[in-house]
GROMACS .gro file of C-alpha atoms in nm:
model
  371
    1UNK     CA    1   1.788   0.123  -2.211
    2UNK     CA    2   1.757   0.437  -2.448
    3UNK     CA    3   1.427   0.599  -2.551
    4UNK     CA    4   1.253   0.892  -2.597
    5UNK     CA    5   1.135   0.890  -2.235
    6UNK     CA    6   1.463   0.813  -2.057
    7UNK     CA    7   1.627   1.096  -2.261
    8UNK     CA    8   1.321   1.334  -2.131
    9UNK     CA    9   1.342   1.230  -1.788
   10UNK     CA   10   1.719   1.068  -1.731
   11UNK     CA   11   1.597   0.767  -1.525
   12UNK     CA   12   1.776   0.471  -1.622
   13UNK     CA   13   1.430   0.228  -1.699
   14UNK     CA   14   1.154   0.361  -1.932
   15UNK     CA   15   0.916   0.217  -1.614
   16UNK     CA   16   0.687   0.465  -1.421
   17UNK     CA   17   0.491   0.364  -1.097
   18UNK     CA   18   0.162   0.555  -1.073
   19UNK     CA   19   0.043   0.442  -0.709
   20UNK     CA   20  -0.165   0.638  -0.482
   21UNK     CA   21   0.122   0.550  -0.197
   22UNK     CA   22   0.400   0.847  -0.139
   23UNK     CA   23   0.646   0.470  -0.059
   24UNK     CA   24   0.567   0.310  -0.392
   25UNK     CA   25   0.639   0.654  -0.573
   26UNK     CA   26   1.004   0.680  -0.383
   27UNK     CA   27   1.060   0.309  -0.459
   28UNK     CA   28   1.053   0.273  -0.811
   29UNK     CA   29   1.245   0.607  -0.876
   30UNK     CA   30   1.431   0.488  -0.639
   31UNK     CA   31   1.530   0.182  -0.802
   32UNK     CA   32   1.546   0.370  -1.167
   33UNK     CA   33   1.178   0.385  -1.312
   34UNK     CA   34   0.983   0.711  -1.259
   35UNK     CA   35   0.735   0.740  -0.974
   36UNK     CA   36   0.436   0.944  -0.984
   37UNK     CA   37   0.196   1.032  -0.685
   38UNK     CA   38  -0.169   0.976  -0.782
   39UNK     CA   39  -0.223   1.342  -0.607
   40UNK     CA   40  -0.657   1.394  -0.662
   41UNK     CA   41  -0.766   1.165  -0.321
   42UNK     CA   42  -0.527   1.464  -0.122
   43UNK     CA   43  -0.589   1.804   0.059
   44UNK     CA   44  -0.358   2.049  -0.050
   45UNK     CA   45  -0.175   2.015   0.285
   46UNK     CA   46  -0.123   1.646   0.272
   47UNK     CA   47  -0.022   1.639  -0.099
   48UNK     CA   48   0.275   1.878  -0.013
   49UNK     CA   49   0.362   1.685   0.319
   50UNK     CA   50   0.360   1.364   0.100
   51UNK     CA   51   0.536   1.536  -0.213
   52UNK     CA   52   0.851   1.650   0.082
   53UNK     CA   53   0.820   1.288   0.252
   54UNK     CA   54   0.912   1.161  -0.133
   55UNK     CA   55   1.161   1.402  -0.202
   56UNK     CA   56   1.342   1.335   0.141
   57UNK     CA   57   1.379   0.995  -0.035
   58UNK     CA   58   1.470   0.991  -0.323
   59UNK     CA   59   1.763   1.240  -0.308
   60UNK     CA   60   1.715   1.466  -0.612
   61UNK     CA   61   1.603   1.206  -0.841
   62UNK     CA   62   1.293   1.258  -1.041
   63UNK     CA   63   0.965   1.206  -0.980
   64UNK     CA   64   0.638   1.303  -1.093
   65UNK     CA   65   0.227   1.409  -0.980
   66UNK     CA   66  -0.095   1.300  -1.148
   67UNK     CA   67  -0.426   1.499  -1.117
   68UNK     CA   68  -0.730   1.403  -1.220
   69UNK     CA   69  -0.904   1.681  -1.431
   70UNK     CA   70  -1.262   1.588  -1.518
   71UNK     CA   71  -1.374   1.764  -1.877
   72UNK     CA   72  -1.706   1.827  -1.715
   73UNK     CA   73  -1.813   1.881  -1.316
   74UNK     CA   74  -2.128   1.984  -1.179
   75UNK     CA   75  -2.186   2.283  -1.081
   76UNK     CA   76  -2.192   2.350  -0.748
   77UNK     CA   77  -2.168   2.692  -0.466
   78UNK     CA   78  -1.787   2.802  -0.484
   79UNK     CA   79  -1.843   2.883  -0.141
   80UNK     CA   80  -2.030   2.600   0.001
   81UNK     CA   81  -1.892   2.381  -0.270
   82UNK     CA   82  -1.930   2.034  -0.096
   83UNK     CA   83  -2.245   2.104   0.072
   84UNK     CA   84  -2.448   2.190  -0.217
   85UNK     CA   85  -2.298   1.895  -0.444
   86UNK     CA   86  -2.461   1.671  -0.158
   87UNK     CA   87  -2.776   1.856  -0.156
   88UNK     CA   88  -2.809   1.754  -0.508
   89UNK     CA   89  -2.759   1.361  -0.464
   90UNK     CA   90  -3.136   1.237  -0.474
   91UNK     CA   91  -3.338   1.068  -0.209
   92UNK     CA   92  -3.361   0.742  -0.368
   93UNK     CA   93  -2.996   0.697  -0.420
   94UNK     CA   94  -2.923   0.739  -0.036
   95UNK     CA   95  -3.177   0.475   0.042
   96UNK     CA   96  -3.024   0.261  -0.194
   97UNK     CA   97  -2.684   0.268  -0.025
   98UNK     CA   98  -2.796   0.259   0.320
   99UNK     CA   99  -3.018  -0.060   0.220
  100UNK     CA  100  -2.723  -0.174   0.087
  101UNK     CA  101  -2.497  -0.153   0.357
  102UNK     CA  102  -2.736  -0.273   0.592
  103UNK     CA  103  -2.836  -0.594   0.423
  104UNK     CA  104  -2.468  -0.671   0.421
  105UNK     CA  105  -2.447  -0.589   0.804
  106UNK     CA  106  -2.177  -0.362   0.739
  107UNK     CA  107  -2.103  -0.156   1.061
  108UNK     CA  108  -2.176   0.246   1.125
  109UNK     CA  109  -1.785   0.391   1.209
  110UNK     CA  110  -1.690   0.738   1.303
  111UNK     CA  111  -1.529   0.758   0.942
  112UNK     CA  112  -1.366   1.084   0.809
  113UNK     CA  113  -1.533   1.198   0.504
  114UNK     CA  114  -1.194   1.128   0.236
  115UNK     CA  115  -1.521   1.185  -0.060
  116UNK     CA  116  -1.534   1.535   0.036
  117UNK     CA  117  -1.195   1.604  -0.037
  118UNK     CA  118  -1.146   1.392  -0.355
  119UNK     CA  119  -1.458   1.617  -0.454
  120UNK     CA  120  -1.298   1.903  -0.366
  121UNK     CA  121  -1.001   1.774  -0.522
  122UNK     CA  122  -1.109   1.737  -0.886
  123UNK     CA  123  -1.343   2.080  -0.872
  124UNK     CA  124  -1.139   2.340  -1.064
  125UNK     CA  125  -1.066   2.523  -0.754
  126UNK     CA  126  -0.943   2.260  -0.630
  127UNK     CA  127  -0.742   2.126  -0.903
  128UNK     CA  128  -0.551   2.467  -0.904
  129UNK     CA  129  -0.499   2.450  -0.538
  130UNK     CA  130  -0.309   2.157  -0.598
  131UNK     CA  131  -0.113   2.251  -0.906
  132UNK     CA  132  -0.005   2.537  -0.662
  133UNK     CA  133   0.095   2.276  -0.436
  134UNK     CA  134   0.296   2.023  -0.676
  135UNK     CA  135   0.461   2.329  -0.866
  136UNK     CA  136   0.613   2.483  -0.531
  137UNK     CA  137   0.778   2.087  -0.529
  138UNK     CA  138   1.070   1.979  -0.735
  139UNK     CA  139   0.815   1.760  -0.948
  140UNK     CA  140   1.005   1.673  -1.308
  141UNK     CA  141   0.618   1.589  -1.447
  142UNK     CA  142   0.311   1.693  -1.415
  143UNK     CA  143   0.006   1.459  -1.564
  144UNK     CA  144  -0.358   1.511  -1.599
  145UNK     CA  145  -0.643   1.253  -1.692
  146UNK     CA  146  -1.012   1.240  -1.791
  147UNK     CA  147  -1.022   1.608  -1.976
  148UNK     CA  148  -0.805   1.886  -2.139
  149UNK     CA  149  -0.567   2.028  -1.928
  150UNK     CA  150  -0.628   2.351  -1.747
  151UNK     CA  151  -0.569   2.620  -1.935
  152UNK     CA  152  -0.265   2.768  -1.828
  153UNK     CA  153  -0.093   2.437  -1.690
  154UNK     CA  154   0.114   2.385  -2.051
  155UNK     CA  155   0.243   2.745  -2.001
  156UNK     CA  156   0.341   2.688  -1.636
  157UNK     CA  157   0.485   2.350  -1.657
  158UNK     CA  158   0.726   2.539  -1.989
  159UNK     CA  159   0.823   2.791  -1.750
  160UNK     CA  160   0.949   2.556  -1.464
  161UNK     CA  161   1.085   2.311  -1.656
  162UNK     CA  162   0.793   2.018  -1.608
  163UNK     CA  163   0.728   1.778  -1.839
  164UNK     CA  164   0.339   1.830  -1.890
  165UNK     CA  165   0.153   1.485  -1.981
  166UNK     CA  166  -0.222   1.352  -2.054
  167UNK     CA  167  -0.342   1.012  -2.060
  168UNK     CA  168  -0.572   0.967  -2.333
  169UNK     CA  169  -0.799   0.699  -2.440
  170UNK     CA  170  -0.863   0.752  -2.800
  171UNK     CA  171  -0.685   0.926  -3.062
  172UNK     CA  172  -0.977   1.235  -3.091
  173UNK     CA  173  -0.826   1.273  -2.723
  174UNK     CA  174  -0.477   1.292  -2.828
  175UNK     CA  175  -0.578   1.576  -3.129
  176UNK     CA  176  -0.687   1.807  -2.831
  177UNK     CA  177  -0.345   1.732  -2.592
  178UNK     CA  178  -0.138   1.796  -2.923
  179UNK     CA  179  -0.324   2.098  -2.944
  180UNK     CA  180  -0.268   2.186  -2.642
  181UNK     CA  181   0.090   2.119  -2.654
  182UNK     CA  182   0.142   1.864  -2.351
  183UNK     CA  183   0.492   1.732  -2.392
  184UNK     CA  184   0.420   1.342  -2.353
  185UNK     CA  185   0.088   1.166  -2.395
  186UNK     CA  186   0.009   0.833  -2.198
  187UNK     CA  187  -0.215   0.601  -2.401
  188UNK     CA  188  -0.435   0.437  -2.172
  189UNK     CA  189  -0.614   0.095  -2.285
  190UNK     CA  190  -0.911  -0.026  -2.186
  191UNK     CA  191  -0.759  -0.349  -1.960
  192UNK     CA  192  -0.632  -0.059  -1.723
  193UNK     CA  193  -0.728  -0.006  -1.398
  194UNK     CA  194  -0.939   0.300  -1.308
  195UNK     CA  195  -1.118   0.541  -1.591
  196UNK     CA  196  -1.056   0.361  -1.921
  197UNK     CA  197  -1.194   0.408  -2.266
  198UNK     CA  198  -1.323   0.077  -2.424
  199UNK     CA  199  -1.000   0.036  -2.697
  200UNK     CA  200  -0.743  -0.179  -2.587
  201UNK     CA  201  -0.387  -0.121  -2.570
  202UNK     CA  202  -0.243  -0.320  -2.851
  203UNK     CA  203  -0.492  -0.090  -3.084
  204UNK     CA  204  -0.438   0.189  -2.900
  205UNK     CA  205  -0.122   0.231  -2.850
  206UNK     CA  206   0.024   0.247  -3.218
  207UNK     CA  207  -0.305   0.453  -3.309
  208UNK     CA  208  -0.157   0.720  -3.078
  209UNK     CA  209   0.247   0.676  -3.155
  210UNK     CA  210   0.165   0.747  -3.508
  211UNK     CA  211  -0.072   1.066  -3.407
  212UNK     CA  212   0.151   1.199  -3.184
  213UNK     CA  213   0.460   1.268  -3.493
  214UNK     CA  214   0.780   1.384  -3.234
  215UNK     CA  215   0.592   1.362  -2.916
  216UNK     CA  216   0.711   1.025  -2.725
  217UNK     CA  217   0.395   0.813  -2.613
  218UNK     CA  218   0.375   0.594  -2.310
  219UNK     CA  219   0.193   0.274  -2.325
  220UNK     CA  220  -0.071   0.186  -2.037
  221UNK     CA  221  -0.310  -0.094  -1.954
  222UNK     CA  222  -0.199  -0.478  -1.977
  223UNK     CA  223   0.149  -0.388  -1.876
  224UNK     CA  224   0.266  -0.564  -1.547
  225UNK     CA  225   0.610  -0.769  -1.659
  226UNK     CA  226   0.900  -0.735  -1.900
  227UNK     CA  227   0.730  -0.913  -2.187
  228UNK     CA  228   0.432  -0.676  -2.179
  229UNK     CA  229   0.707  -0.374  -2.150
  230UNK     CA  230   0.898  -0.537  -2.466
  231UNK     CA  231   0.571  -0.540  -2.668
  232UNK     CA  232   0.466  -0.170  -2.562
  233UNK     CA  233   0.784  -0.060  -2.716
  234UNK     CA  234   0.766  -0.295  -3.026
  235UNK     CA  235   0.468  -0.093  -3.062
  236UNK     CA  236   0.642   0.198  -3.080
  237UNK     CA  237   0.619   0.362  -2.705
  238UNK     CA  238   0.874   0.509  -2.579
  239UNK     CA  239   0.824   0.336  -2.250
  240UNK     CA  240   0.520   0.229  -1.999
  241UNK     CA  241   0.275   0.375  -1.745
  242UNK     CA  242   0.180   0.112  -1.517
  243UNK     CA  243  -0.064   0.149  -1.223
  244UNK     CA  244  -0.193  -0.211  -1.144
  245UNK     CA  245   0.101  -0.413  -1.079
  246UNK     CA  246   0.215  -0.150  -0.766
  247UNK     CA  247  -0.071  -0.281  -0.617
  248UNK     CA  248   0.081  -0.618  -0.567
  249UNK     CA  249   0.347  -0.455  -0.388
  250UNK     CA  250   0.440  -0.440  -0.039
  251UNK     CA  251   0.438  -0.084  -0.025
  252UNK     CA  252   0.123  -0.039  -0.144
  253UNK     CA  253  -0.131   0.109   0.155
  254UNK     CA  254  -0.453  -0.071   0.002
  255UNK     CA  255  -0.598  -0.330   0.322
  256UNK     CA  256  -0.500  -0.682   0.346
  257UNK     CA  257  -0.836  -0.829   0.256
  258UNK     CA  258  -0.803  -0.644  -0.078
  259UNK     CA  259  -0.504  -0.748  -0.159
  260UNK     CA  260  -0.589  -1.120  -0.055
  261UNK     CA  261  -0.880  -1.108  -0.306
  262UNK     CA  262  -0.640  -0.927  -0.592
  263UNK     CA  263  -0.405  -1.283  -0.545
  264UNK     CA  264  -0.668  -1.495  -0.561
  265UNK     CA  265  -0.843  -1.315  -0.874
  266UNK     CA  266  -0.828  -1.415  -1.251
  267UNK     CA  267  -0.774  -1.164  -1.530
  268UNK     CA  268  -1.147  -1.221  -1.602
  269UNK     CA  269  -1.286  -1.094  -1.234
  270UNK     CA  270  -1.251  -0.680  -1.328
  271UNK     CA  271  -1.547  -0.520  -1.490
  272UNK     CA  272  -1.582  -0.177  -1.608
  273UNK     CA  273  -1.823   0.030  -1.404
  274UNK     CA  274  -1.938   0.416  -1.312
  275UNK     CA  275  -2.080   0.269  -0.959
  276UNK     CA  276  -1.768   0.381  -0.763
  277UNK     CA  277  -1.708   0.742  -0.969
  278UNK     CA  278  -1.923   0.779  -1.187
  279UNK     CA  279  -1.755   0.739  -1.442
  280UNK     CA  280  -1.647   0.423  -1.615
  281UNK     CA  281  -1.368   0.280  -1.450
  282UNK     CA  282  -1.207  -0.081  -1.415
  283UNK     CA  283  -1.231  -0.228  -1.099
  284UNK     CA  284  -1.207  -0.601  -0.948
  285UNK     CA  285  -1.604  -0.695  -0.949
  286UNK     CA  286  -1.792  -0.805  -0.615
  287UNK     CA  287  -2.127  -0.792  -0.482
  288UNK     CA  288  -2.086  -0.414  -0.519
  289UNK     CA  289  -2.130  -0.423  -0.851
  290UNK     CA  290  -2.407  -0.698  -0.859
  291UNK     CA  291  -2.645  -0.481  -0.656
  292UNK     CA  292  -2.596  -0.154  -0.875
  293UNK     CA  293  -2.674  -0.389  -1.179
  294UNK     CA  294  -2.979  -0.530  -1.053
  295UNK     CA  295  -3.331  -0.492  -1.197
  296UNK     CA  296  -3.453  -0.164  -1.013
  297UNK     CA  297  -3.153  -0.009  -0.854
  298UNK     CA  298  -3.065   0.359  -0.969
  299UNK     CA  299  -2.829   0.486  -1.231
  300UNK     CA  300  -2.470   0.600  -1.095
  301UNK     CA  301  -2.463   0.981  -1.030
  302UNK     CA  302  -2.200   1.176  -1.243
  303UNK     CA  303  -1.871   1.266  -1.090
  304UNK     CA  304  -1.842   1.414  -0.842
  305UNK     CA  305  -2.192   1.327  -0.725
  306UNK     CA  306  -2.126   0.962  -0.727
  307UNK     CA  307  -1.817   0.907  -0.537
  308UNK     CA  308  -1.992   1.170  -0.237
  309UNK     CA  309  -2.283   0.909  -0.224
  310UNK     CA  310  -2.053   0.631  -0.179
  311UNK     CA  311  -1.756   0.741  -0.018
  312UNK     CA  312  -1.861   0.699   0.339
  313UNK     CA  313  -1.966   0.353   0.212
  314UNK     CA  314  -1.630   0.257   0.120
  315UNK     CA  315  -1.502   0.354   0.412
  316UNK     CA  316  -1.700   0.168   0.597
  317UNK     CA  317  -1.647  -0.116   0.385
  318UNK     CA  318  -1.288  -0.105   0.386
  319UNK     CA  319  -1.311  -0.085   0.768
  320UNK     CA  320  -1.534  -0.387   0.820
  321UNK     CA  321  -1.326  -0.604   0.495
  322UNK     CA  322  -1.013  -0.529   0.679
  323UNK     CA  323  -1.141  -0.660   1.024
  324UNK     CA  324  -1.279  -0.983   0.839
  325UNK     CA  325  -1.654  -0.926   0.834
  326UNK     CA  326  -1.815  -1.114   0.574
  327UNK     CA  327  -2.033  -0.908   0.396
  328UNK     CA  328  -1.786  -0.677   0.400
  329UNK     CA  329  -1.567  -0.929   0.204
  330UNK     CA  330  -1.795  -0.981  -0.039
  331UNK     CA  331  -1.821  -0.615  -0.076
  332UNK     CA  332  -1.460  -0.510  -0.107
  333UNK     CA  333  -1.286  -0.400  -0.422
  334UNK     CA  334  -1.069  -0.163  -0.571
  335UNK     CA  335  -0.925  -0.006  -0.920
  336UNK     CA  336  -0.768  -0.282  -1.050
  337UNK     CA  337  -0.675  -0.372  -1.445
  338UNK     CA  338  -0.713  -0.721  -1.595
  339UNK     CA  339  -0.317  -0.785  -1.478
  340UNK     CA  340  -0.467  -0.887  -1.153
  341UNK     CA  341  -0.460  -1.198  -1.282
  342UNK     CA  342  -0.082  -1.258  -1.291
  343UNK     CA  343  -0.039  -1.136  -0.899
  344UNK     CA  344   0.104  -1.474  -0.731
  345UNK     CA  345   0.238  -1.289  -0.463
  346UNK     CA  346   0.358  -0.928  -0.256
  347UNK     CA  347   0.693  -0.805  -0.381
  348UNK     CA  348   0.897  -0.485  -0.319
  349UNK     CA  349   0.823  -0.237  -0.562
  350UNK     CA  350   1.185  -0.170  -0.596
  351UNK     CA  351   1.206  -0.549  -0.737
  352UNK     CA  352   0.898  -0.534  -0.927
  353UNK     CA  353   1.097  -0.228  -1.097
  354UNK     CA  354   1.419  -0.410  -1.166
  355UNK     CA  355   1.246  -0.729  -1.285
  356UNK     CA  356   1.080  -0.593  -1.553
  357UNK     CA  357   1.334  -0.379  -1.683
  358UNK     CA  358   1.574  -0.733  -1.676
  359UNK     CA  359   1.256  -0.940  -1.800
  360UNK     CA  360   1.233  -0.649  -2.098
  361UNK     CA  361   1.611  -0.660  -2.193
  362UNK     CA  362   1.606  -1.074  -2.221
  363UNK     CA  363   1.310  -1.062  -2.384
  364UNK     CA  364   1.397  -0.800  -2.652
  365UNK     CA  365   1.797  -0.974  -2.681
  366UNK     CA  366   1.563  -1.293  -2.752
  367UNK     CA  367   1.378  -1.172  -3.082
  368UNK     CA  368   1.689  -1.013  -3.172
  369UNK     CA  369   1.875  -1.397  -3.196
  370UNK     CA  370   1.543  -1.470  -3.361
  371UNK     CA  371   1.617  -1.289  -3.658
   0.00000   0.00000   0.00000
């Protein structure tokens, strides 16, 4: 298959795997899609062990990093920088978790605080820590979501030959990446998992393609098989983004009580919340959700307040959910798009790669006979 986006890149499939999980990333390039790392929930020294685990793997064949890149962050000591964001979460709100957790009976654990560095993470200090990190890597492509890109990344990512690209979630977002002169722009529907805008992706997507003029668009949200990847490029993409359907892999590090509850979930179980980030964000709905939504409890805290409230929470949860405890099962959840509801079972990524490509070709040879 020929596009805009295998020409760009020279993978064979017009596929990429955005996963959180370094063996999902090497796995779908791997098998000839485009993996990116979702690089924001890492310290600067674990994203560039995990960027030379990845490259160890996949032999000189390209791959790509994701940052998140918030268009506003609150302001905060450079020098104490985590410190006084938590000095700023109020009162009430830390009652309201730790009622939370208790009335669930979800255990106290010696848990490493992984908040403080995705705070740290998606600060501007810290997002140009890790730029320096993925640029002294043999990244082909560098994205950035939820705001502008820095200023100077364009520039950099001309100089060393790095595709720049921005998901976007409306076309008033694509004007400013044009503007900016990102390379490739990713547009993001609203059934995706994670931060979404509320359009979805059969609007979206040709909204943005015919914005964009010469600059090939990926399609994201909704996409998890070949028939969703043949009617992304009817659209007019030049190929997909997909996030969700990785996490029906086996490679995938997310718990096993998660990923029970993503098999046994309908497309109609996500909802699109700010109570994990912040900001809104689609996620498979539990009793999580239910108590932030009840009569009384507090507004979610803007990122990056929100995610230092509750990040010790999820660990804990995640802890408990994985060891079978109850209320932490009711608790548990994750990013997840509306796709959830077509997991039947774990597969390799590496198949999951190769069957949609093959599921794309029949299905586009199909409507060709058709005519």
């Amino acid at each position: 298959m020929r596009t805009a986006f295998t020409e760009m890149t020279g993978v064979r499939h017009p596929i990429v795997g955005f996963n959180r999980s370094p063996a999902v990333v090497a796995e779908v390039t791997n098998a000839g899609g485009f993996g990116v790392l979702a690089a924001s929930a890492y310290a600067p020294d674990e994203l560039d062990a995990q960027l030379t685990w990845i490259e160890d793997q996949v032999h000189g064949r390209p791959y790509g990093v994701d940052l998140l890149v918030p268009s506003a962050f609150a302001a905060g000591d450079p020098d104490d920088l985590i410190a006084s964001l938590r000095a700023q979460i109020p009162a009430a709100h830390l009652a309201f978790v730790d009622d939370l957790l208790d009335r669930y009976g979800i255990p106290r654990t010696g848990t490493r605080h992984l908040a403080d560095e995705f705070a740290a993470g998606v600060s501007p200090a810290g997002v140009a820590a890790l730029l320096d990190v993925a640029f002294a890597h043999r990244i082909s492509l560098i994205a950035n979501a939820l705001g502008p890109p820095p200023p100077d990344l364009v520039a950099r990512g001309r100089a060393a030959g790095v595709i720049v690209a921005a998901l976007v979630g409306a076309p008033k977002h694509a004007a400013r990446q044009l503007s900016a002169g990102v390379d490739l722009l990713i547009a993001q529907g609203t059934e995706a998992g994670g931060h979404t805008g509320t359009i979805a992706t059969m609007v979206l997507t040709p909204e943005i393609v015919d914005l964009a003029g010469g600059t090939p668009v990926l399609a994201a949200g909704g996409i998890a098989d070949g028939r969703q990847m043949a009617a992304a490029l009817a659209l007019g993409a030049a190929g997909v983004w997909c996030g969700s359907v990785w996490l029906s892999s086996h490679e995938d590090v997310a718990n096993a009580a998660i990923k029970s509850k993503f098999l046994d979930a309908t497309s109609a179980d996500t909802v699109r919340s700010p109570a994990r980030t912040g900001k809104p964000a689609r996620q498979l709905r539990s009793a999580w959700h239910d108590e932030w939504e009840r009569p009384g409890s507090p507004a979610p805290l803007p990122l990056p307040l929100q995610p230092l409230l509750t990040g010790e929470a999820w660990q804990r949860i995640d802890d408990a959910a994985a060891a079978g405890h109850e209320g932490a099962l009711a608790l548990e959840s994750f990013f997840v798009g509306q796709v959830v509801g077509s997991f039947h079972g774990l597969r390799p990524a590496a198949e999951i790669t190769r069957t949609m490509a093959e599921e794309c070709a029949a299905r586009i040879e199909s409507l060709g006979r058709a005519l």
